[in-house]
Short mmCIF file of N, CA and C in Angstrom, two decimals:
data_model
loop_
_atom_site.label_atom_id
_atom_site.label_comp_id
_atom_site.label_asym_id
_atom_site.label_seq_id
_atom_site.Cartn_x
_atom_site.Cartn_y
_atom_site.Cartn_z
N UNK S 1488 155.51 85.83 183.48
CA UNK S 1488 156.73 85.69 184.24
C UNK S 1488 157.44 84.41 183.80
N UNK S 1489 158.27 84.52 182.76
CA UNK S 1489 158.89 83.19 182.53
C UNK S 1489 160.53 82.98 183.18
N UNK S 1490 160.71 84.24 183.69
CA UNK S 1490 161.88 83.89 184.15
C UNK S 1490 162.20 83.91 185.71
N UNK S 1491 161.09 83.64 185.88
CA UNK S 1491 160.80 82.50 187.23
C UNK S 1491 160.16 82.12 187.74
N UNK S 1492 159.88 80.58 188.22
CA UNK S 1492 159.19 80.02 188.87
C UNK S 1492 158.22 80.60 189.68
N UNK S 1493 156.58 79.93 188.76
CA UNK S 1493 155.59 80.39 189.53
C UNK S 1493 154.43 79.62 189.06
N UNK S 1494 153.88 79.21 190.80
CA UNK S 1494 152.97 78.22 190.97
C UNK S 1494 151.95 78.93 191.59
N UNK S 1495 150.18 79.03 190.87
CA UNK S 1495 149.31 79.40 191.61
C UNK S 1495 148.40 78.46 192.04
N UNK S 1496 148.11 79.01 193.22
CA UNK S 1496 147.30 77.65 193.97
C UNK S 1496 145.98 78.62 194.52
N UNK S 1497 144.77 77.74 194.90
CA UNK S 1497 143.64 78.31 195.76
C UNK S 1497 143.60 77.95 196.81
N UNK S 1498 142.45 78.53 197.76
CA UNK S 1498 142.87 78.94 198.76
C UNK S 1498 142.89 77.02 199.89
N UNK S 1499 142.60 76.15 198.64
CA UNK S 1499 142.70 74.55 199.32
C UNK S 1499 144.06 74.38 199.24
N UNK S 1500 145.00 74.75 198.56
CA UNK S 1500 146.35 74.30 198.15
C UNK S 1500 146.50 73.50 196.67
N UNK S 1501 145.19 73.66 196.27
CA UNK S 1501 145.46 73.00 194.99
C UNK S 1501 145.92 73.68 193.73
N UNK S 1502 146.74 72.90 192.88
CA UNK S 1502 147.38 73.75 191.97
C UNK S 1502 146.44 73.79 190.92
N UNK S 1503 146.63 75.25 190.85
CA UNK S 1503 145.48 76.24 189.90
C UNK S 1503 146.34 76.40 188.17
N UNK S 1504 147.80 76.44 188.35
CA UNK S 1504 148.58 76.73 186.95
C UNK S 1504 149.80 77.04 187.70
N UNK S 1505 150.86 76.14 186.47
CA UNK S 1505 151.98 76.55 187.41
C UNK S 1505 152.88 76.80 185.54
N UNK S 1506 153.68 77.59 185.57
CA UNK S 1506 154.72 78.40 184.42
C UNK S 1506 155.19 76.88 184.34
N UNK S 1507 155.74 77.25 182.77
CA UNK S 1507 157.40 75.94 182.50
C UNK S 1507 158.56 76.12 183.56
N UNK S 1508 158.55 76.60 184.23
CA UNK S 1508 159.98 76.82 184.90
C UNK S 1508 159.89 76.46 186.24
N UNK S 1509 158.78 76.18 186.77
CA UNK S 1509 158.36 75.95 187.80
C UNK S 1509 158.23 74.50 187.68
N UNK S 1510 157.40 73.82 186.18
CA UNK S 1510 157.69 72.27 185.79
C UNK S 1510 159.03 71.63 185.99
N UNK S 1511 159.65 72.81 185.25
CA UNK S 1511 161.25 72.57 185.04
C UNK S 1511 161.56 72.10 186.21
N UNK S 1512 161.51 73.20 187.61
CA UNK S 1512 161.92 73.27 188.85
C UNK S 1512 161.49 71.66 189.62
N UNK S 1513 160.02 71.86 189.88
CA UNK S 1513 159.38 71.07 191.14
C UNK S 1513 159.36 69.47 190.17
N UNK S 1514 158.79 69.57 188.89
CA UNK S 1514 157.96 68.46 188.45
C UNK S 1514 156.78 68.54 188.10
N UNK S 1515 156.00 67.76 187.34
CA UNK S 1515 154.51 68.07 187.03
C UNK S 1515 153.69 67.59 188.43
N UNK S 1516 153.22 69.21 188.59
CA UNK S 1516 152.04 68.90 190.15
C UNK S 1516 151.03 68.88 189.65
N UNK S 1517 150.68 68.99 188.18
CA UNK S 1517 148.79 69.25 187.81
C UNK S 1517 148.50 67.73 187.50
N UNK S 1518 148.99 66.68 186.71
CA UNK S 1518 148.93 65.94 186.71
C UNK S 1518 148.37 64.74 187.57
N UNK S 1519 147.81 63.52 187.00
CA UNK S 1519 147.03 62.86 187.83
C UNK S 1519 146.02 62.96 188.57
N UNK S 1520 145.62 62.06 189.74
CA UNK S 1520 144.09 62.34 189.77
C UNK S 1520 144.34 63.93 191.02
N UNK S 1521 143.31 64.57 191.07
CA UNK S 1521 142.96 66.00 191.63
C UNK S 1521 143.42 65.69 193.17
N UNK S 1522 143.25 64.68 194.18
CA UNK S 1522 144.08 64.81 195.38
C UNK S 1522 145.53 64.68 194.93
N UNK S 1523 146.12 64.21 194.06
CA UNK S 1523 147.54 64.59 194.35
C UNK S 1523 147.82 65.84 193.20
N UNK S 1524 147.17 66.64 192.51
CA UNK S 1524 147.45 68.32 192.53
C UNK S 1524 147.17 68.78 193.88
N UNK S 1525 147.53 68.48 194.42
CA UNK S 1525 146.91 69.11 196.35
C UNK S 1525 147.90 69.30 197.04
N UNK S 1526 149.01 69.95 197.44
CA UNK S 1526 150.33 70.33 197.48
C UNK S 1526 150.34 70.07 199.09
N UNK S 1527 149.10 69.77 199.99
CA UNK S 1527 148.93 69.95 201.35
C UNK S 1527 148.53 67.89 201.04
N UNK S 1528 147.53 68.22 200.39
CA UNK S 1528 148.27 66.44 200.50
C UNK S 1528 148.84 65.55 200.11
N UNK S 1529 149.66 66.15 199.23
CA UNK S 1529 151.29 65.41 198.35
C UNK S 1529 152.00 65.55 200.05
N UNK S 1530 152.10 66.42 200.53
CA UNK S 1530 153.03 66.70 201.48
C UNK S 1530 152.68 65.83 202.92
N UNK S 1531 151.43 65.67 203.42
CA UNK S 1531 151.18 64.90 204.35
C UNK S 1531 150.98 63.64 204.17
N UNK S 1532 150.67 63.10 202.83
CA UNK S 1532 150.80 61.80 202.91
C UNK S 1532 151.97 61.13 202.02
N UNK S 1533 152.84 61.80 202.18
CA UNK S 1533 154.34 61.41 201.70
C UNK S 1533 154.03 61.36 199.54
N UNK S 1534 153.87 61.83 199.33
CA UNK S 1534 153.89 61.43 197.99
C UNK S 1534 155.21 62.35 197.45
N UNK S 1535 156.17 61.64 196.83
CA UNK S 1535 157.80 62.05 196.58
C UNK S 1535 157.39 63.51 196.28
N UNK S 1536 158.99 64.09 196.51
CA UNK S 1536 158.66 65.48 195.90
C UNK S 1536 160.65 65.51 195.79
N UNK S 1537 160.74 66.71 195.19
CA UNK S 1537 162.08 67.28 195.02
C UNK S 1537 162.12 68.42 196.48
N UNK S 1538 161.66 68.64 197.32
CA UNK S 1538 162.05 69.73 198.13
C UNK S 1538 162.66 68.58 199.75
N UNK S 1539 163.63 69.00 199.45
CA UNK S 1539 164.22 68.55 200.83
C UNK S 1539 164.02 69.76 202.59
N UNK S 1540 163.77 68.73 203.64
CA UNK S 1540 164.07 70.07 204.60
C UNK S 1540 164.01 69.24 205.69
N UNK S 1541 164.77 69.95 206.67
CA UNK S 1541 165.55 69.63 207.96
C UNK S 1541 163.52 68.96 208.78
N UNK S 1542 164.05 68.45 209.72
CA UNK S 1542 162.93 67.85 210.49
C UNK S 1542 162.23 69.23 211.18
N UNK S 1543 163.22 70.67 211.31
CA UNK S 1543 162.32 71.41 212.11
C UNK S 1543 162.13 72.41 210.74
N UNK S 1544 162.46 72.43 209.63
CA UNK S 1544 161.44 72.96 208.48
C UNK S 1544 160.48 72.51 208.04
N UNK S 1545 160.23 71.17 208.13
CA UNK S 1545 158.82 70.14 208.32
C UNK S 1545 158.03 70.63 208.85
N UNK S 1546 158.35 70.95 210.12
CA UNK S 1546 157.42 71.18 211.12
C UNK S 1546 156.95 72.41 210.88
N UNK S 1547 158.07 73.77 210.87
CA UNK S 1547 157.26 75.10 210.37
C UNK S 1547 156.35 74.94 209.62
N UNK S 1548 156.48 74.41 208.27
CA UNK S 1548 155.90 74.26 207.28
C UNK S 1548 154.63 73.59 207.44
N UNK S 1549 155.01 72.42 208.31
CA UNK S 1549 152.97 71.76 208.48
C UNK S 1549 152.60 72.61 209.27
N UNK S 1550 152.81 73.46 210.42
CA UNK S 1550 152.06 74.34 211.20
C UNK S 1550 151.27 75.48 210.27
N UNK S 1551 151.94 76.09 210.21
CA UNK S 1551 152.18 77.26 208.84
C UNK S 1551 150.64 76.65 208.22
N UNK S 1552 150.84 75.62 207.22
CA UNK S 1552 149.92 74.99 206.09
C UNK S 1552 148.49 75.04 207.13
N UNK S 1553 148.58 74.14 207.91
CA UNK S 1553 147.87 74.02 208.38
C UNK S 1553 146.78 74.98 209.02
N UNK S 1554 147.31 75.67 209.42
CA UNK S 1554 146.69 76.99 210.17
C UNK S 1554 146.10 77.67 209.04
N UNK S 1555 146.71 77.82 207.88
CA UNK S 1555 146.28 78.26 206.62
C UNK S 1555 145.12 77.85 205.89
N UNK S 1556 145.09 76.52 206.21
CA UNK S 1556 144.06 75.76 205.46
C UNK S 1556 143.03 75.73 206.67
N UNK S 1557 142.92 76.37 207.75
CA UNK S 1557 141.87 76.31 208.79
C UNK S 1557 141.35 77.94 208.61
N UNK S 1558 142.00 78.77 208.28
CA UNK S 1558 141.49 80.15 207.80
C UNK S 1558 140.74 79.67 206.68
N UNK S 1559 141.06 79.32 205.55
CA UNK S 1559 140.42 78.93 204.60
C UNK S 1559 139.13 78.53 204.70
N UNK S 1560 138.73 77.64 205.55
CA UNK S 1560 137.84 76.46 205.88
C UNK S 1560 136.93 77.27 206.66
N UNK S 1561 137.30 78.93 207.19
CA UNK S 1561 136.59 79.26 207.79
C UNK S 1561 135.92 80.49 207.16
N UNK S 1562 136.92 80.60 205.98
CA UNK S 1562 136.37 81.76 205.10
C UNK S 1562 134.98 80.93 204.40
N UNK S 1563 135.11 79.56 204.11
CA UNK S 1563 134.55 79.04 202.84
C UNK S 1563 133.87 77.72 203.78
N UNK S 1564 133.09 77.74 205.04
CA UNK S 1564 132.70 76.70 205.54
C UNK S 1564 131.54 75.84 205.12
N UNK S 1565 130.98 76.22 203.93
CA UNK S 1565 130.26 75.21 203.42
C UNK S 1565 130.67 74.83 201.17
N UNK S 1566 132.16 74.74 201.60
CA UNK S 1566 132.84 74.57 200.64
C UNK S 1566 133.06 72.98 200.75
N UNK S 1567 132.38 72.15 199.88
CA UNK S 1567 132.45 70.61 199.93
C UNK S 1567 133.87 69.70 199.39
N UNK S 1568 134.65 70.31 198.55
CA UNK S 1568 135.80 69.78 198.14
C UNK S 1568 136.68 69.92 199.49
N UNK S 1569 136.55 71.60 200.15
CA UNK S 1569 137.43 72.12 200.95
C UNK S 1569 137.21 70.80 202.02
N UNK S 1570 135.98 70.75 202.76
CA UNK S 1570 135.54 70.23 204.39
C UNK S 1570 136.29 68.42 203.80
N UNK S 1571 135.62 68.10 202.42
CA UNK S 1571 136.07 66.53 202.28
C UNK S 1571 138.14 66.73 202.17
N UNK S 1572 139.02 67.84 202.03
CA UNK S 1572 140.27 67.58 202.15
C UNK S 1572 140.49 67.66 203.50
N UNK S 1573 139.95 68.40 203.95
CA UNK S 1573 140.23 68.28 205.72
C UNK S 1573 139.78 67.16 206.40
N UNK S 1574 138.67 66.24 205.65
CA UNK S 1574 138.04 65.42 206.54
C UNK S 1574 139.25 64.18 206.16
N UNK S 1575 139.89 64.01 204.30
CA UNK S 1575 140.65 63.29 204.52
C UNK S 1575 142.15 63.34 204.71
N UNK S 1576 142.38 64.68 204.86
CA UNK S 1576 143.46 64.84 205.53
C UNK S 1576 143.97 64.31 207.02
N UNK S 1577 142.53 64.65 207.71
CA UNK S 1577 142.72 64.00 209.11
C UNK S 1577 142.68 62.38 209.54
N UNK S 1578 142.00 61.58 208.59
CA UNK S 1578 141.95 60.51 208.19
C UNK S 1578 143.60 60.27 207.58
N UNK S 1579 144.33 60.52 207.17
CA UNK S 1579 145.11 59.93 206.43
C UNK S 1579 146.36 60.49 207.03
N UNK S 1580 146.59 61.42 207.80
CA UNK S 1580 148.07 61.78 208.49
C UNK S 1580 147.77 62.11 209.95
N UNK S 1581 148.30 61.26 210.93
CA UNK S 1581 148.17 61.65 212.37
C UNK S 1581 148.49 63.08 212.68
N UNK S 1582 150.01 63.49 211.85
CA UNK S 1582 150.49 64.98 211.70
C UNK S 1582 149.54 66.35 211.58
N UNK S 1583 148.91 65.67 210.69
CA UNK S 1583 148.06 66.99 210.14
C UNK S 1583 146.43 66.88 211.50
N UNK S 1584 146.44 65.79 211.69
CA UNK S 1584 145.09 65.88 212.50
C UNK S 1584 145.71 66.49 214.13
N UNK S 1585 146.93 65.96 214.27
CA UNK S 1585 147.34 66.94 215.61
C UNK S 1585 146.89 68.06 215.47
N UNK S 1586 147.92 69.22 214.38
CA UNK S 1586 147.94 70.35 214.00
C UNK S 1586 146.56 70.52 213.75
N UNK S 1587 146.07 70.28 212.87
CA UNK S 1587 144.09 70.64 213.22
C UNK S 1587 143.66 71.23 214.80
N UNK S 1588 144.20 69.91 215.11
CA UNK S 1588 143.89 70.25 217.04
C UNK S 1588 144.17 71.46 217.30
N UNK S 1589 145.14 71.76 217.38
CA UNK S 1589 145.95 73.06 217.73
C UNK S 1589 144.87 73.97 217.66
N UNK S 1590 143.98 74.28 216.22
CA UNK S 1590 143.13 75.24 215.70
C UNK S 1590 143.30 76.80 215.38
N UNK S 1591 145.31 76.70 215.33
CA UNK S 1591 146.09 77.71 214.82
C UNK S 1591 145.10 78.20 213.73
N UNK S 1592 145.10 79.45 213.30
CA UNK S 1592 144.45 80.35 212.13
C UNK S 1592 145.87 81.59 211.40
N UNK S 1593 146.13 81.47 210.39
CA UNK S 1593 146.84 82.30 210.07
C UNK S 1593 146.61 82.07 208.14
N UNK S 1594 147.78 82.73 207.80
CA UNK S 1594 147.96 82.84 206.19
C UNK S 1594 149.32 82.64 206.37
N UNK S 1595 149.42 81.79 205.07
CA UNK S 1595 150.75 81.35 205.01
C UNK S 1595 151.32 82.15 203.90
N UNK S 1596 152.69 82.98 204.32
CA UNK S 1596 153.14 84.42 203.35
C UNK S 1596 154.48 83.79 202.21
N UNK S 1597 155.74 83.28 203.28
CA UNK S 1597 156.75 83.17 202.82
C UNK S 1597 157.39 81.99 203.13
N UNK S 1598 158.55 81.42 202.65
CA UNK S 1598 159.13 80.67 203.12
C UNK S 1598 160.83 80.05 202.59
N UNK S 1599 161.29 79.14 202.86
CA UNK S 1599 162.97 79.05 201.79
C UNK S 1599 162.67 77.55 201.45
N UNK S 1600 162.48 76.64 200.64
CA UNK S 1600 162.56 76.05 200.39
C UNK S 1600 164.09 75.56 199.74
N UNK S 1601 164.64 74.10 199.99
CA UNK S 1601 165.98 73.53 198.84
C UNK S 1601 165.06 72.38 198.24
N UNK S 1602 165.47 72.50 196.88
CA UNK S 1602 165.14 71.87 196.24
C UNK S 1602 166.13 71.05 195.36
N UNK S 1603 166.27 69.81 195.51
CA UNK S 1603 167.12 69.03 194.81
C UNK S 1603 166.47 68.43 193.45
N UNK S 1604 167.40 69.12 192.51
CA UNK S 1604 166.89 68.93 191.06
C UNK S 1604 167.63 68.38 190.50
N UNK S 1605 167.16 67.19 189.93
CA UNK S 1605 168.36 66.08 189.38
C UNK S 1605 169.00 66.45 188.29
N UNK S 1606 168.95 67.07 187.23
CA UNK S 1606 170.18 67.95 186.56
C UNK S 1606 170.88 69.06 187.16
N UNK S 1607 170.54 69.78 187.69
CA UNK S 1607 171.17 71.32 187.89
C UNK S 1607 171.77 70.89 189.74
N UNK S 1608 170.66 70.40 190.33
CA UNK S 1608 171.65 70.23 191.64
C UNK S 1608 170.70 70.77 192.86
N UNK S 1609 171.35 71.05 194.12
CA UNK S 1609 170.53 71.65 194.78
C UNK S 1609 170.21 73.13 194.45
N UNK S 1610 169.49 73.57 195.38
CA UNK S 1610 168.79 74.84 195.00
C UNK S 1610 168.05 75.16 196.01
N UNK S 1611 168.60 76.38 196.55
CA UNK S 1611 167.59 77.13 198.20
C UNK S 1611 167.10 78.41 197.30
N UNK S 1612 165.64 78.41 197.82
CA UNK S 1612 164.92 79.53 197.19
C UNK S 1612 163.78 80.23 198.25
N UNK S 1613 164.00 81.39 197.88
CA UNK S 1613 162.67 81.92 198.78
C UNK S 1613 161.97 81.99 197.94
N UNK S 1614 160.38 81.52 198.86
CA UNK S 1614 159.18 81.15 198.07
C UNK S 1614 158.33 82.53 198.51
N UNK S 1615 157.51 83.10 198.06
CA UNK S 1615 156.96 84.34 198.27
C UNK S 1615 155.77 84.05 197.96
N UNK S 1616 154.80 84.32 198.94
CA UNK S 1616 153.58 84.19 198.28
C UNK S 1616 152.40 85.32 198.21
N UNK S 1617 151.70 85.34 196.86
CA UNK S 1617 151.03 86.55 196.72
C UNK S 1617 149.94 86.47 196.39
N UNK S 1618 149.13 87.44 197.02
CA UNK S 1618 147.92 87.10 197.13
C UNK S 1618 147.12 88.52 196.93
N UNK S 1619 146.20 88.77 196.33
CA UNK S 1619 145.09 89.59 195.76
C UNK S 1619 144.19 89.61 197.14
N UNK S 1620 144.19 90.97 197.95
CA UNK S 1620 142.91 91.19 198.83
C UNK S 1620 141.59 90.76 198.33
N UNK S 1621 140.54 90.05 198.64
CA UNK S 1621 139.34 89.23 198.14
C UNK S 1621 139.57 87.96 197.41
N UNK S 1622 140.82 87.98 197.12
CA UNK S 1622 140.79 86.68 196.04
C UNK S 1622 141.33 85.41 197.21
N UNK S 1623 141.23 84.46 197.32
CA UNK S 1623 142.14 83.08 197.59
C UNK S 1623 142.65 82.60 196.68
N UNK S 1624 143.24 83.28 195.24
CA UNK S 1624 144.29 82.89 194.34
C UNK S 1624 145.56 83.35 195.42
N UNK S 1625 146.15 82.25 194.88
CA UNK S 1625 147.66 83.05 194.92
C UNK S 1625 148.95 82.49 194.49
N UNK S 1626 149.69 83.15 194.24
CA UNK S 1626 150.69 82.49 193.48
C UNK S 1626 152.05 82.54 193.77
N UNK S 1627 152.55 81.69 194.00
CA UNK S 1627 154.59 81.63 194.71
C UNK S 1627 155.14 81.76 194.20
N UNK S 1628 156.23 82.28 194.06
CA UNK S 1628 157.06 83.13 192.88
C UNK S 1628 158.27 82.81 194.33
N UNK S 1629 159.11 81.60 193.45
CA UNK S 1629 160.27 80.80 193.73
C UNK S 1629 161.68 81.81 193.09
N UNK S 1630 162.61 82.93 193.83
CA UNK S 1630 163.63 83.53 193.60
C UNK S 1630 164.94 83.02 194.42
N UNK S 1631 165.91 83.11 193.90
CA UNK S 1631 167.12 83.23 194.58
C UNK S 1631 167.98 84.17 194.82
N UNK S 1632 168.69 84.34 195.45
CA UNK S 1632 169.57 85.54 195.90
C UNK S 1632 170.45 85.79 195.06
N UNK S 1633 170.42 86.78 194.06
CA UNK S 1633 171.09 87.70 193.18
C UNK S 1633 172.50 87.28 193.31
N UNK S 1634 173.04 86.69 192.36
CA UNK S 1634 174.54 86.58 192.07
C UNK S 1634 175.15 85.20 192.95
N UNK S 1635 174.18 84.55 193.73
CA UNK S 1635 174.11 83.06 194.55
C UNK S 1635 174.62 82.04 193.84
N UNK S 1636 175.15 80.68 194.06
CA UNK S 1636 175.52 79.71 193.34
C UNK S 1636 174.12 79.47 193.40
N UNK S 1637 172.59 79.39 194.03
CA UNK S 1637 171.26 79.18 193.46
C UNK S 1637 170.99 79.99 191.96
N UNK S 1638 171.29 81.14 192.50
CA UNK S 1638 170.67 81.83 191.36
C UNK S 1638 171.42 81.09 189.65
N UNK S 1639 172.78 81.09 189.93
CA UNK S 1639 173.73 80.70 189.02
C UNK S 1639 172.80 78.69 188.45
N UNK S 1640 172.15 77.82 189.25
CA UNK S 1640 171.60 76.66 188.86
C UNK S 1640 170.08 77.27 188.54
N UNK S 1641 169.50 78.32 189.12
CA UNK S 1641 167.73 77.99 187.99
C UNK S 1641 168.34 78.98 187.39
N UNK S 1642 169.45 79.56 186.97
CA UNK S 1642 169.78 80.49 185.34
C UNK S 1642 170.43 79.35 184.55
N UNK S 1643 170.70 78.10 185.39
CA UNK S 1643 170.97 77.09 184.19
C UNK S 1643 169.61 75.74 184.11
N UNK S 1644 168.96 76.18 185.10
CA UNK S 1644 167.34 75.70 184.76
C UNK S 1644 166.65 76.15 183.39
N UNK S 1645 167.04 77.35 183.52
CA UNK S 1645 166.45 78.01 182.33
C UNK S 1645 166.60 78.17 181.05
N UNK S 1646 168.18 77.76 180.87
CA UNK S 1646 168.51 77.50 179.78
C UNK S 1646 167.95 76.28 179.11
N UNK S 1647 168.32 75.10 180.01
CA UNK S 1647 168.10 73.78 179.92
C UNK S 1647 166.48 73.71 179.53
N UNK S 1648 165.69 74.41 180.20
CA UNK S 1648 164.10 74.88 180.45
C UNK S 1648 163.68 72.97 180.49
N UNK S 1649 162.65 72.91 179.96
CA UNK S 1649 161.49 71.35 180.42
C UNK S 1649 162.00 70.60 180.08
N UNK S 1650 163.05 70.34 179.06
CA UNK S 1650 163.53 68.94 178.82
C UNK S 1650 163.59 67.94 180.05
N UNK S 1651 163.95 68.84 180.67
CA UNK S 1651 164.14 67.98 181.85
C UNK S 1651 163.31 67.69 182.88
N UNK S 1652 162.03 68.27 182.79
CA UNK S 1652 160.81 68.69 184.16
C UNK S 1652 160.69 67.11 184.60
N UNK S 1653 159.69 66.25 183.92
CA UNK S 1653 159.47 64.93 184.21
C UNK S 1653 158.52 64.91 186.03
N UNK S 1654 158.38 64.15 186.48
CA UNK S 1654 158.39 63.70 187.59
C UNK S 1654 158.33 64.51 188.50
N UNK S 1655 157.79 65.28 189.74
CA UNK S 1655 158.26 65.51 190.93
C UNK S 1655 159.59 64.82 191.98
N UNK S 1656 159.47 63.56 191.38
CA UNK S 1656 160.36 62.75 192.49
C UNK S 1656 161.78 63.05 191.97
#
């Protein structure tokens, strides 16, 4: 799929392989040490990113994650990478250790992300996420709405393609 953005992650949130276009898009997430490929804790402990969102898309979004990563934890409870991101997740964001509390359980499916990309501009995308019955792969496949001024900036993502990826921030 090169002609669009797609990031696969397991069932911790860590990035498993993500396409050029998705580099292009977000920034390099594989990079550096293995907690920050961790997309759940780039996000709770502030580490920059290109996705902007309102204070109550924050919030969907850590509920959502969260609840997700407690299914996980319950599929895979003597998974030692998994129990040590939760143990320092809760250690390291008051946010995420609330939401723990809660002890919400779900799967996290879909969502819209904007993403502000310093050549091309902003960019609202629905994020889709897909997932293989038995597997905890899965992979987000970032689209825009057909004939959109989005769609019209990642069709000039694509031209442009990695020159420009660099950085998350």
């Amino acid at each position: 799929m090169t002609d669009t953005p797609v990031l696969v992650l397991d069932a911790a949130w860590q990035v498993v392989a993500a396409n050029p276009l998705l580099i292009a898009l977000l920034g390099e997430l594989s990079a550096g040490p293995a907690r920050d490929q961790n997309l759940l804790w780039r996000h709770f402990t502030g580490v920059p990113s290109r996705v902007v969102a309102t204070a109550g898309q924050d919030a969907a979004f850590e509920s959502a994650a969260t609840a997700d990563l407690r299914a996980a934890a319950g599929r895979h409870p003597d998974d030692p990478l998994l129990r040590g991101l939760i143990a320092d997740l809760r250690r390291a964001s008051p946010r995420f250790e609330s939401l723990w509390q809660e002890r919400a359980v779900t799967r996290h499916a879909s969502s819209r992300k904007t993403i502000l990309h310093p050549q091309v501009g902003p960019l609202t995308l629905d994020c889709d996420v897909l997932t293989v019955e038995g597997s905890d792969l899965r992979a987000v496949l970032y689209t825009a709405v057909p004939g959109s001024s989005d769609d019209d900036a990642l069709a000039l993502l694509r031209t442009i393609g990695t020159q420009f990826s660099g950085s998350a921030s």
